[in-house]
Amino acid sequence: MNNSDYRSGIVSLIGKPNVGKSSLLNFLVGEKIAIVSDKIQTTRNRIGGIVNKNNAQIVFYDTPGIHKPLHKLGKYILQVAMNALNGVDLLTVILDIEDGIFQSDKLVFNHISKSTTPVIILINKIDTVLKNLNELNEEEVFKNEVIQNFIRKINELFPAYEKIIPISVTKSYGIESYLNTVIEFLPKGHPLFSEEAITDRSIKFMISEIIREKILFLTNEEIPHSVGIYIQKFQDEHDSFDIMADIIVERKSQKPIVIGKKGSMIGKIRKLAKKDMEYLFDVKVKLELFVKIKENWRQNDKFIREYTNLVDEIKNL
Ligand SMILES: Nc1nc2c(ncn2[C@@H]2O[C@H](COP(=O)(O)OP(=O)(O)OP(=O)(O)O)[C@@H](O)[C@H]2O)c(=O)[nH]1
Ligand SMILES: [Mg+2]
């Protein structure tokens, strides 16, 4: 490797909720560092994922889906996504071909149109329209009628992009091509993180996110979004973690749902979370969970500070 050719920089992944931003981040990093779910507004924070290539280091920022906020927490979450539009080398807007282009995508384009940072557009979930994806080459995919119609819509809304790349995260299609394009846009420079690092977030952050993911997976309706996590105790004993965490709900009626009949729901949350933690951190995990009620916590700054990790990201919180 010629050192003078080494490139490094930051790329923000932006889009409406549920398009696959966190799924893409995990695929790029090769480890599950960001939680994923089929429910909208899964991600609440900016999560840096670090990717090392022999000629470059890229820091990808996963961001919350851009949405119209309905409460105080939503406003802060949107602010996190907005902050990620500035001070980065490249923006990547992700669209979802299965869902189509709607008002929420227009909102995303409105926000980025104020930025002078170069933009790459990814059309994700093309596996849902091209069932024989793995038999097709890049040109055949690009020329496909459904893809071309989608590109026409993009051109009407936001023609100021550098490149459009159709991808499928679940079928690992188009990602290498995306990565190579990203590197072309990065400035020459030294790595920003050590080669071993995979994320800029702490172990404690990851622990609270894993617990939240299991709640998103196992519960429905308003529960997944009403939940906050507070880590009461985290003890790292080298080959084991001792963890006590509170699951915060915002109404009395939600507590028995999260606990479940004879503790069956909280038991499942604990079991799945513990398994993921042991796999990710390669340690034995002792995990105790408690459910607590804090009325309307998502409207209260003090509680938002305690039960999300937004305080690291939002100056005035
Ligand atoms: N079919 C298909 N599904 C995908 C693909 N990529 C992601 N998904 C699914 O899309 C859903 C949303 O994925 P996430 O990665 O959580 O989406 P996100 O954009 O981070 O969502 P927010 O955090 O809510 O903004 C999950 O159910 C994923 O499994 C893909 O390439 N094809
Ligand atoms: Mg996400």
mmCIF file of C-alpha atoms and ligand atoms in Angstrom:
data_model
loop_
_atom_site.group_PDB
_atom_site.id
_atom_site.type_symbol
_atom_site.label_atom_id
_atom_site.label_comp_id
_atom_site.label_asym_id
_atom_site.label_seq_id
_atom_site.Cartn_x
_atom_site.Cartn_y
_atom_site.Cartn_z
ATOM 1 C CA MET A 1 0.000 0.000 0.000
ATOM 2 C CA ASN A 2 1.247 3.460 -0.878
ATOM 3 C CA ASN A 3 0.572 5.610 2.200
ATOM 4 C CA SER A 4 0.073 8.791 0.198
ATOM 5 C CA ASP A 5 -2.960 7.181 -1.486
ATOM 6 C CA TYR A 6 -4.685 6.290 1.800
ATOM 7 C CA ARG A 7 -8.125 7.858 2.219
ATOM 8 C CA SER A 8 -10.313 8.389 5.270
ATOM 9 C CA GLY A 9 -13.559 10.128 6.039
ATOM 10 C CA ILE A 10 -17.105 10.128 7.344
ATOM 11 C CA VAL A 11 -20.261 9.109 5.496
ATOM 12 C CA SER A 12 -23.781 9.644 6.871
ATOM 13 C CA LEU A 13 -26.525 7.154 6.034
ATOM 14 C CA ILE A 14 -29.779 9.111 5.772
ATOM 15 C CA GLY A 15 -33.376 8.190 4.938
ATOM 16 C CA LYS A 16 -36.937 7.845 6.161
ATOM 17 C CA PRO A 17 -37.594 5.166 8.814
ATOM 18 C CA ASN A 18 -37.369 1.461 7.941
ATOM 19 C CA VAL A 19 -35.454 1.701 4.626
ATOM 20 C CA GLY A 20 -32.537 -0.412 5.918
ATOM 21 C CA LYS A 21 -29.952 2.112 7.165
ATOM 22 C CA SER A 22 -28.974 0.078 10.234
ATOM 23 C CA SER A 23 -29.040 -3.182 8.263
ATOM 24 C CA LEU A 24 -26.595 -1.631 5.790
ATOM 25 C CA LEU A 25 -24.321 -0.353 8.570
ATOM 26 C CA ASN A 26 -24.142 -3.830 10.118
ATOM 27 C CA PHE A 27 -23.395 -5.419 6.758
ATOM 28 C CA LEU A 28 -20.618 -2.921 6.032
ATOM 29 C CA VAL A 29 -19.001 -3.372 9.452
ATOM 30 C CA GLY A 30 -19.489 -7.146 9.425
ATOM 31 C CA GLU A 31 -20.847 -7.150 12.992
ATOM 32 C CA LYS A 32 -24.253 -6.327 14.388
ATOM 33 C CA ILE A 33 -23.579 -2.975 16.036
ATOM 34 C CA ALA A 34 -26.906 -1.282 15.266
ATOM 35 C CA ILE A 35 -30.269 -2.742 16.181
ATOM 36 C CA VAL A 36 -32.721 -3.575 13.402
ATOM 37 C CA SER A 37 -36.475 -4.184 13.376
ATOM 38 C CA ASP A 38 -39.432 -4.236 11.041
ATOM 39 C CA LYS A 39 -40.973 -1.348 13.003
ATOM 40 C CA ILE A 40 -40.388 2.282 12.069
ATOM 41 C CA GLN A 41 -38.123 4.520 14.178
ATOM 42 C CA THR A 42 -35.954 1.773 15.548
ATOM 43 C CA THR A 43 -32.773 3.866 15.676
ATOM 44 C CA ARG A 44 -32.699 6.827 18.077
ATOM 45 C CA ASN A 45 -29.008 7.741 18.053
ATOM 46 C CA ARG A 46 -26.116 8.361 15.720
ATOM 47 C CA ILE A 47 -24.065 5.177 15.604
ATOM 48 C CA GLY A 48 -20.624 5.221 14.038
ATOM 49 C CA GLY A 49 -19.472 2.036 12.322
ATOM 50 C CA ILE A 50 -15.855 1.715 11.230
ATOM 51 C CA VAL A 51 -14.846 -0.072 8.036
ATOM 52 C CA ASN A 52 -11.211 -0.744 7.132
ATOM 53 C CA LYS A 53 -10.081 -1.454 3.579
ATOM 54 C CA ASN A 54 -6.433 -1.770 2.575
ATOM 55 C CA ASN A 55 -6.462 1.720 1.058
ATOM 56 C CA ALA A 56 -9.060 3.462 3.261
ATOM 57 C CA GLN A 57 -10.879 3.784 6.545
ATOM 58 C CA ILE A 58 -14.510 4.829 6.374
ATOM 59 C CA VAL A 59 -16.658 5.854 9.338
ATOM 60 C CA PHE A 60 -20.326 5.349 8.513
ATOM 61 C CA TYR A 61 -22.906 7.161 10.637
ATOM 62 C CA ASP A 62 -26.176 5.308 11.024
ATOM 63 C CA THR A 63 -28.899 7.840 11.847
ATOM 64 C CA PRO A 64 -32.528 7.849 12.991
ATOM 65 C CA GLY A 65 -35.113 7.798 10.204
ATOM 66 C CA ILE A 66 -36.173 11.323 9.228
ATOM 67 C CA HIS A 67 -39.800 11.805 10.316
ATOM 68 C CA LYS A 68 -42.264 14.402 11.561
ATOM 69 C CA PRO A 69 -41.818 14.399 15.352
ATOM 70 C CA LEU A 70 -44.872 13.772 17.548
ATOM 71 C CA HIS A 71 -43.322 14.376 20.970
ATOM 72 C CA LYS A 72 -40.244 15.861 22.624
ATOM 73 C CA LEU A 73 -38.181 12.696 22.248
ATOM 74 C CA GLY A 74 -39.071 12.654 18.525
ATOM 75 C CA LYS A 75 -37.796 16.225 18.159
ATOM 76 C CA TYR A 76 -34.432 15.324 19.668
ATOM 77 C CA ILE A 77 -34.195 12.206 17.523
ATOM 78 C CA LEU A 78 -34.838 14.272 14.397
ATOM 79 C CA GLN A 79 -32.145 16.699 15.540
ATOM 80 C CA VAL A 80 -29.671 13.788 15.667
ATOM 81 C CA ALA A 81 -30.448 12.959 12.035
ATOM 82 C CA MET A 82 -30.138 16.631 11.040
ATOM 83 C CA ASN A 83 -26.783 17.016 12.793
ATOM 84 C CA ALA A 84 -25.434 14.111 10.752
ATOM 85 C CA LEU A 85 -25.934 16.150 7.566
ATOM 86 C CA ASN A 86 -23.113 18.493 8.561
ATOM 87 C CA GLY A 87 -19.385 18.016 8.936
ATOM 88 C CA VAL A 88 -19.254 14.789 6.924
ATOM 89 C CA ASP A 89 -17.529 14.010 3.618
ATOM 90 C CA LEU A 90 -20.390 12.277 1.872
ATOM 91 C CA LEU A 91 -24.127 11.719 2.294
ATOM 92 C CA THR A 92 -25.850 8.496 1.323
ATOM 93 C CA VAL A 93 -29.613 8.655 0.956
ATOM 94 C CA ILE A 94 -31.310 5.280 1.179
ATOM 95 C CA LEU A 95 -34.670 4.667 -0.489
ATOM 96 C CA ASP A 96 -36.887 1.586 -0.255
ATOM 97 C CA ILE A 97 -38.162 0.262 -3.579
ATOM 98 C CA GLU A 98 -40.609 -2.088 -1.864
ATOM 99 C CA ASP A 99 -42.301 0.818 -0.102
ATOM 100 C CA GLY A 100 -42.005 3.386 -2.933
ATOM 101 C CA ILE A 101 -41.378 7.121 -2.773
ATOM 102 C CA PHE A 102 -43.638 9.145 -0.501
ATOM 103 C CA GLN A 103 -43.918 12.431 1.347
ATOM 104 C CA SER A 104 -41.424 11.154 3.916
ATOM 105 C CA ASP A 105 -38.762 10.695 1.211
ATOM 106 C CA LYS A 106 -39.534 14.188 -0.064
ATOM 107 C CA LEU A 107 -38.917 15.460 3.464
ATOM 108 C CA VAL A 108 -35.489 13.779 3.364
ATOM 109 C CA PHE A 109 -34.632 15.389 0.002
ATOM 110 C CA ASN A 110 -35.839 18.777 1.291
ATOM 111 C CA HIS A 111 -33.443 18.569 4.203
ATOM 112 C CA ILE A 112 -30.411 17.489 2.173
ATOM 113 C CA SER A 113 -31.027 19.998 -0.612
ATOM 114 C CA LYS A 114 -29.665 22.673 1.771
ATOM 115 C CA SER A 115 -26.349 20.811 2.048
ATOM 116 C CA THR A 116 -23.388 21.150 -0.308
ATOM 117 C CA THR A 117 -21.995 17.698 0.563
ATOM 118 C CA PRO A 118 -21.998 15.184 -2.340
ATOM 119 C CA VAL A 119 -24.868 12.678 -2.322
ATOM 120 C CA ILE A 120 -25.029 9.039 -3.378
ATOM 121 C CA ILE A 121 -28.474 7.456 -3.599
ATOM 122 C CA LEU A 122 -29.005 3.782 -2.793
ATOM 123 C CA ILE A 123 -32.187 2.024 -3.908
ATOM 124 C CA ASN A 124 -32.508 -0.735 -1.302
ATOM 125 C CA LYS A 125 -34.597 -3.935 -1.101
ATOM 126 C CA ILE A 126 -34.375 -4.623 -4.843
ATOM 127 C CA ASP A 127 -34.641 -8.334 -3.943
ATOM 128 C CA THR A 128 -38.367 -7.671 -3.498
ATOM 129 C CA VAL A 129 -38.798 -6.694 -7.157
ATOM 130 C CA LEU A 130 -36.083 -8.833 -8.784
ATOM 131 C CA LYS A 131 -36.508 -12.393 -7.557
ATOM 132 C CA ASN A 132 -33.635 -13.671 -9.755
ATOM 133 C CA LEU A 133 -31.227 -11.003 -8.541
ATOM 134 C CA ASN A 134 -28.215 -13.272 -8.191
ATOM 135 C CA GLU A 135 -28.438 -14.310 -11.859
ATOM 136 C CA LEU A 136 -28.290 -10.702 -13.107
ATOM 137 C CA ASN A 137 -25.263 -8.501 -13.721
ATOM 138 C CA GLU A 138 -25.147 -4.830 -12.662
ATOM 139 C CA GLU A 139 -26.145 -3.529 -16.074
ATOM 140 C CA GLU A 140 -29.170 -5.836 -16.316
ATOM 141 C CA VAL A 141 -30.320 -4.746 -12.852
ATOM 142 C CA PHE A 142 -29.874 -1.071 -13.683
ATOM 143 C CA LYS A 143 -31.812 -1.386 -16.949
ATOM 144 C CA ASN A 144 -34.719 -3.253 -15.364
ATOM 145 C CA GLU A 145 -38.005 -1.430 -15.994
ATOM 146 C CA VAL A 146 -39.076 -1.212 -12.347
ATOM 147 C CA ILE A 147 -35.658 0.174 -11.366
ATOM 148 C CA GLN A 148 -35.695 2.642 -14.285
ATOM 149 C CA ASN A 149 -39.177 3.909 -13.299
ATOM 150 C CA PHE A 150 -37.948 4.401 -9.760
ATOM 151 C CA ILE A 151 -34.884 6.315 -11.005
ATOM 152 C CA ARG A 152 -37.143 8.579 -13.099
ATOM 153 C CA LYS A 153 -39.068 9.510 -9.945
ATOM 154 C CA ILE A 154 -35.807 10.277 -8.138
ATOM 155 C CA ASN A 155 -34.647 12.464 -11.031
ATOM 156 C CA GLU A 156 -37.827 14.526 -10.739
ATOM 157 C CA LEU A 157 -37.386 15.011 -6.999
ATOM 158 C CA PHE A 158 -33.664 15.338 -6.524
ATOM 159 C CA PRO A 159 -31.461 15.348 -9.631
ATOM 160 C CA ALA A 160 -28.387 16.684 -7.769
ATOM 161 C CA TYR A 161 -26.873 13.297 -6.870
ATOM 162 C CA GLU A 162 -23.477 11.922 -7.857
ATOM 163 C CA LYS A 163 -24.563 8.330 -8.443
ATOM 164 C CA ILE A 164 -27.517 5.971 -7.956
ATOM 165 C CA ILE A 165 -26.789 2.362 -6.981
ATOM 166 C CA PRO A 166 -29.487 -0.338 -6.649
ATOM 167 C CA ILE A 167 -28.700 -2.634 -3.722
ATOM 168 C CA SER A 168 -30.110 -5.387 -1.558
ATOM 169 C CA VAL A 169 -28.644 -5.624 1.922
ATOM 170 C CA THR A 170 -30.287 -8.969 2.645
ATOM 171 C CA LYS A 171 -28.951 -10.496 -0.606
ATOM 172 C CA SER A 172 -25.611 -8.621 -0.238
ATOM 173 C CA TYR A 173 -26.055 -7.186 -3.703
ATOM 174 C CA GLY A 174 -24.399 -3.958 -4.892
ATOM 175 C CA ILE A 175 -22.629 -3.189 -1.624
ATOM 176 C CA GLU A 176 -19.081 -3.675 -2.938
ATOM 177 C CA SER A 177 -19.852 -1.299 -5.779
ATOM 178 C CA TYR A 178 -21.204 1.224 -3.248
ATOM 179 C CA LEU A 179 -18.088 0.919 -1.059
ATOM 180 C CA ASN A 180 -15.770 1.505 -4.011
ATOM 181 C CA THR A 181 -17.750 4.599 -4.985
ATOM 182 C CA VAL A 182 -17.621 5.900 -1.405
ATOM 183 C CA ILE A 183 -13.816 5.620 -1.313
ATOM 184 C CA GLU A 184 -13.533 7.763 -4.461
ATOM 185 C CA PHE A 185 -15.243 10.617 -2.612
ATOM 186 C CA LEU A 186 -13.102 10.507 0.523
ATOM 187 C CA PRO A 187 -10.234 12.915 1.084
ATOM 188 C CA LYS A 188 -6.685 11.662 1.438
ATOM 189 C CA GLY A 189 -5.781 11.263 5.090
ATOM 190 C CA HIS A 190 -4.886 9.072 8.029
ATOM 191 C CA PRO A 191 -7.242 6.630 9.763
ATOM 192 C CA LEU A 192 -9.495 8.288 12.377
ATOM 193 C CA PHE A 193 -9.794 5.146 14.563
ATOM 194 C CA SER A 194 -7.563 2.168 15.379
ATOM 195 C CA GLU A 195 -7.901 -0.808 13.016
ATOM 196 C CA GLU A 196 -9.520 -2.965 15.730
ATOM 197 C CA ALA A 197 -12.372 -0.545 16.481
ATOM 198 C CA ILE A 198 -15.752 -1.352 14.952
ATOM 199 C CA THR A 199 -17.861 1.388 16.539
ATOM 200 C CA ASP A 200 -17.593 4.717 18.333
ATOM 201 C CA ARG A 201 -20.318 3.730 20.832
ATOM 202 C CA SER A 202 -19.680 2.317 24.312
ATOM 203 C CA ILE A 203 -20.432 -1.199 25.595
ATOM 204 C CA LYS A 204 -23.096 0.293 27.884
ATOM 205 C CA PHE A 205 -24.813 1.892 24.891
ATOM 206 C CA MET A 206 -24.787 -1.409 23.009
ATOM 207 C CA ILE A 207 -26.242 -3.215 26.035
ATOM 208 C CA SER A 208 -29.198 -0.850 26.301
ATOM 209 C CA GLU A 209 -29.793 -1.068 22.554
ATOM 210 C CA ILE A 210 -29.803 -4.881 22.561
ATOM 211 C CA ILE A 211 -32.448 -4.897 25.306
ATOM 212 C CA ARG A 212 -34.529 -2.366 23.339
ATOM 213 C CA GLU A 213 -34.238 -4.467 20.182
ATOM 214 C CA LYS A 214 -35.718 -7.513 21.914
ATOM 215 C CA ILE A 215 -38.656 -5.407 23.111
ATOM 216 C CA LEU A 216 -39.153 -4.095 19.554
ATOM 217 C CA PHE A 217 -39.109 -7.682 18.304
ATOM 218 C CA LEU A 218 -41.428 -9.197 20.911
ATOM 219 C CA THR A 219 -44.036 -6.465 21.513
ATOM 220 C CA ASN A 220 -46.498 -4.552 19.361
ATOM 221 C CA GLU A 221 -48.472 -1.367 18.882
ATOM 222 C CA GLU A 222 -47.356 1.497 21.094
ATOM 223 C CA ILE A 223 -45.050 -0.499 23.402
ATOM 224 C CA PRO A 224 -41.900 -0.637 21.221
ATOM 225 C CA HIS A 225 -41.701 3.139 20.899
ATOM 226 C CA SER A 226 -42.660 3.919 24.490
ATOM 227 C CA VAL A 227 -39.671 2.158 25.966
ATOM 228 C CA GLY A 228 -36.512 3.647 27.439
ATOM 229 C CA ILE A 229 -33.604 1.801 29.051
ATOM 230 C CA TYR A 230 -31.607 2.706 32.136
ATOM 231 C CA ILE A 231 -28.509 0.688 33.030
ATOM 232 C CA GLN A 232 -28.465 0.593 36.841
ATOM 233 C CA LYS A 233 -25.372 -1.538 37.112
ATOM 234 C CA PHE A 234 -22.675 -2.593 34.683
ATOM 235 C CA GLN A 235 -19.708 -4.475 36.015
ATOM 236 C CA ASP A 236 -17.044 -5.729 33.641
ATOM 237 C CA GLU A 237 -15.267 -8.691 35.270
ATOM 238 C CA HIS A 238 -13.116 -9.439 32.189
ATOM 239 C CA ASP A 239 -14.660 -12.760 31.216
ATOM 240 C CA SER A 240 -18.145 -11.829 32.441
ATOM 241 C CA PHE A 241 -20.537 -8.859 32.586
ATOM 242 C CA ASP A 242 -22.873 -8.286 35.521
ATOM 243 C CA ILE A 243 -25.784 -6.123 34.348
ATOM 244 C CA MET A 244 -28.933 -4.729 35.969
ATOM 245 C CA ALA A 245 -31.201 -2.697 33.706
ATOM 246 C CA ASP A 246 -34.548 -0.931 34.002
ATOM 247 C CA ILE A 247 -37.045 -1.037 31.176
ATOM 248 C CA ILE A 248 -38.985 2.241 31.377
ATOM 249 C CA VAL A 249 -42.569 2.360 30.131
ATOM 250 C CA GLU A 250 -44.753 5.455 30.029
ATOM 251 C CA ARG A 251 -48.101 4.150 31.261
ATOM 252 C CA LYS A 252 -49.335 1.833 34.012
ATOM 253 C CA SER A 253 -51.120 -0.388 31.494
ATOM 254 C CA GLN A 254 -47.843 -1.122 29.669
ATOM 255 C CA LYS A 255 -46.030 -2.697 32.626
ATOM 256 C CA PRO A 256 -47.990 -5.985 32.757
ATOM 257 C CA ILE A 257 -47.573 -6.362 28.968
ATOM 258 C CA VAL A 258 -43.773 -6.092 29.167
ATOM 259 C CA ILE A 259 -43.683 -8.470 32.147
ATOM 260 C CA GLY A 260 -46.111 -10.942 30.555
ATOM 261 C CA LYS A 261 -48.079 -13.784 32.162
ATOM 262 C CA LYS A 262 -46.044 -15.068 35.112
ATOM 263 C CA GLY A 263 -43.048 -13.130 33.762
ATOM 264 C CA SER A 264 -43.059 -14.926 30.418
ATOM 265 C CA MET A 265 -42.440 -11.806 28.285
ATOM 266 C CA ILE A 266 -39.652 -10.336 30.376
ATOM 267 C CA GLY A 267 -38.151 -13.822 30.524
ATOM 268 C CA LYS A 268 -38.027 -13.969 26.719
ATOM 269 C CA ILE A 269 -36.574 -10.446 26.458
ATOM 270 C CA ARG A 270 -33.865 -11.401 28.968
ATOM 271 C CA LYS A 271 -33.008 -14.683 27.277
ATOM 272 C CA LEU A 272 -32.663 -13.203 23.771
ATOM 273 C CA ALA A 273 -30.768 -10.113 24.985
ATOM 274 C CA LYS A 274 -28.330 -12.196 27.056
ATOM 275 C CA LYS A 275 -27.646 -14.472 24.073
ATOM 276 C CA ASP A 276 -26.840 -11.520 21.770
ATOM 277 C CA MET A 277 -24.631 -9.866 24.383
ATOM 278 C CA GLU A 278 -22.657 -13.068 24.995
ATOM 279 C CA TYR A 279 -22.135 -13.457 21.255
ATOM 280 C CA LEU A 280 -21.179 -9.837 20.577
ATOM 281 C CA PHE A 281 -18.867 -9.290 23.561
ATOM 282 C CA ASP A 282 -17.644 -12.889 23.852
ATOM 283 C CA VAL A 283 -18.195 -12.998 27.626
ATOM 284 C CA LYS A 284 -20.633 -14.685 30.049
ATOM 285 C CA VAL A 285 -23.485 -12.335 30.919
ATOM 286 C CA LYS A 286 -25.573 -12.094 34.084
ATOM 287 C CA LEU A 287 -28.585 -9.967 33.204
ATOM 288 C CA GLU A 288 -31.365 -8.786 35.516
ATOM 289 C CA LEU A 289 -34.250 -6.717 34.140
ATOM 290 C CA PHE A 290 -36.845 -4.587 35.946
ATOM 291 C CA VAL A 291 -39.874 -2.747 34.537
ATOM 292 C CA LYS A 292 -40.586 0.782 35.815
ATOM 293 C CA ILE A 293 -43.261 3.331 34.995
ATOM 294 C CA LYS A 294 -42.388 6.983 34.350
ATOM 295 C CA GLU A 295 -45.544 8.732 33.161
ATOM 296 C CA ASN A 296 -45.056 10.373 29.743
ATOM 297 C CA TRP A 297 -41.276 10.168 30.025
ATOM 298 C CA ARG A 298 -40.865 10.959 26.310
ATOM 299 C CA GLN A 299 -42.081 14.531 26.965
ATOM 300 C CA ASN A 300 -39.662 15.204 29.825
ATOM 301 C CA ASP A 301 -36.060 16.401 29.343
ATOM 302 C CA LYS A 302 -34.763 14.918 32.588
ATOM 303 C CA PHE A 303 -36.170 11.480 31.768
ATOM 304 C CA ILE A 304 -35.049 11.674 28.124
ATOM 305 C CA ARG A 305 -31.520 12.365 29.412
ATOM 306 C CA GLU A 306 -31.654 9.301 31.656
ATOM 307 C CA TYR A 307 -33.420 6.749 29.454
ATOM 308 C CA THR A 308 -31.887 7.380 26.025
ATOM 309 C CA ASN A 309 -28.257 8.049 25.160
ATOM 310 C CA LEU A 310 -29.081 11.327 23.442
ATOM 311 C CA VAL A 311 -27.221 13.435 25.980
ATOM 312 C CA ASP A 312 -23.933 12.553 24.224
ATOM 313 C CA GLU A 313 -25.273 13.960 20.967
ATOM 314 C CA ILE A 314 -27.506 16.914 21.747
ATOM 315 C CA LYS A 315 -25.796 19.914 23.317
ATOM 316 C CA ASN A 316 -28.846 21.612 24.836
ATOM 317 C CA LEU A 317 -30.372 18.477 26.375
HETATM 318 N N1 LIG B 1 -36.332 -7.432 1.659
HETATM 319 C C1 LIG B 1 -35.396 -6.678 2.220
HETATM 320 N N2 LIG B 1 -35.562 -6.228 3.492
HETATM 321 C C2 LIG B 1 -34.579 -5.456 4.018
HETATM 322 C C3 LIG B 1 -33.388 -5.126 3.302
HETATM 323 N N3 LIG B 1 -32.623 -4.342 4.094
HETATM 324 C C4 LIG B 1 -33.299 -4.192 5.264
HETATM 325 N N4 LIG B 1 -34.468 -4.861 5.239
HETATM 326 C C5 LIG B 1 -35.486 -4.956 6.315
HETATM 327 O O1 LIG B 1 -36.055 -3.675 6.522
HETATM 328 C C6 LIG B 1 -36.456 -3.504 7.890
HETATM 329 C C7 LIG B 1 -35.912 -2.221 8.451
HETATM 330 O O2 LIG B 1 -34.508 -2.303 8.560
HETATM 331 P P1 LIG B 1 -33.642 -1.318 9.480
HETATM 332 O O3 LIG B 1 -32.215 -1.558 9.119
HETATM 333 O O4 LIG B 1 -34.046 -1.419 10.912
HETATM 334 O O5 LIG B 1 -34.140 0.101 8.895
HETATM 335 P P2 LIG B 1 -33.704 1.581 9.325
HETATM 336 O O6 LIG B 1 -33.662 2.398 8.084
HETATM 337 O O7 LIG B 1 -32.464 1.536 10.142
HETATM 338 O O8 LIG B 1 -34.962 2.031 10.220
HETATM 339 P P3 LIG B 1 -35.056 3.179 11.384
HETATM 340 O O9 LIG B 1 -33.988 2.922 12.382
HETATM 341 O O10 LIG B 1 -36.432 2.971 11.935
HETATM 342 O O11 LIG B 1 -34.928 4.501 10.692
HETATM 343 C C8 LIG B 1 -35.964 -4.764 8.632
HETATM 344 O O12 LIG B 1 -37.045 -5.651 8.771
HETATM 345 C C9 LIG B 1 -34.894 -5.319 7.679
HETATM 346 O O13 LIG B 1 -34.732 -6.709 7.813
HETATM 347 C C10 LIG B 1 -33.234 -5.648 1.956
HETATM 348 O O14 LIG B 1 -32.249 -5.455 1.256
HETATM 349 N N5 LIG B 1 -34.284 -6.404 1.486
HETATM 350 MG MG MG B 2 -32.126 2.106 12.074
#
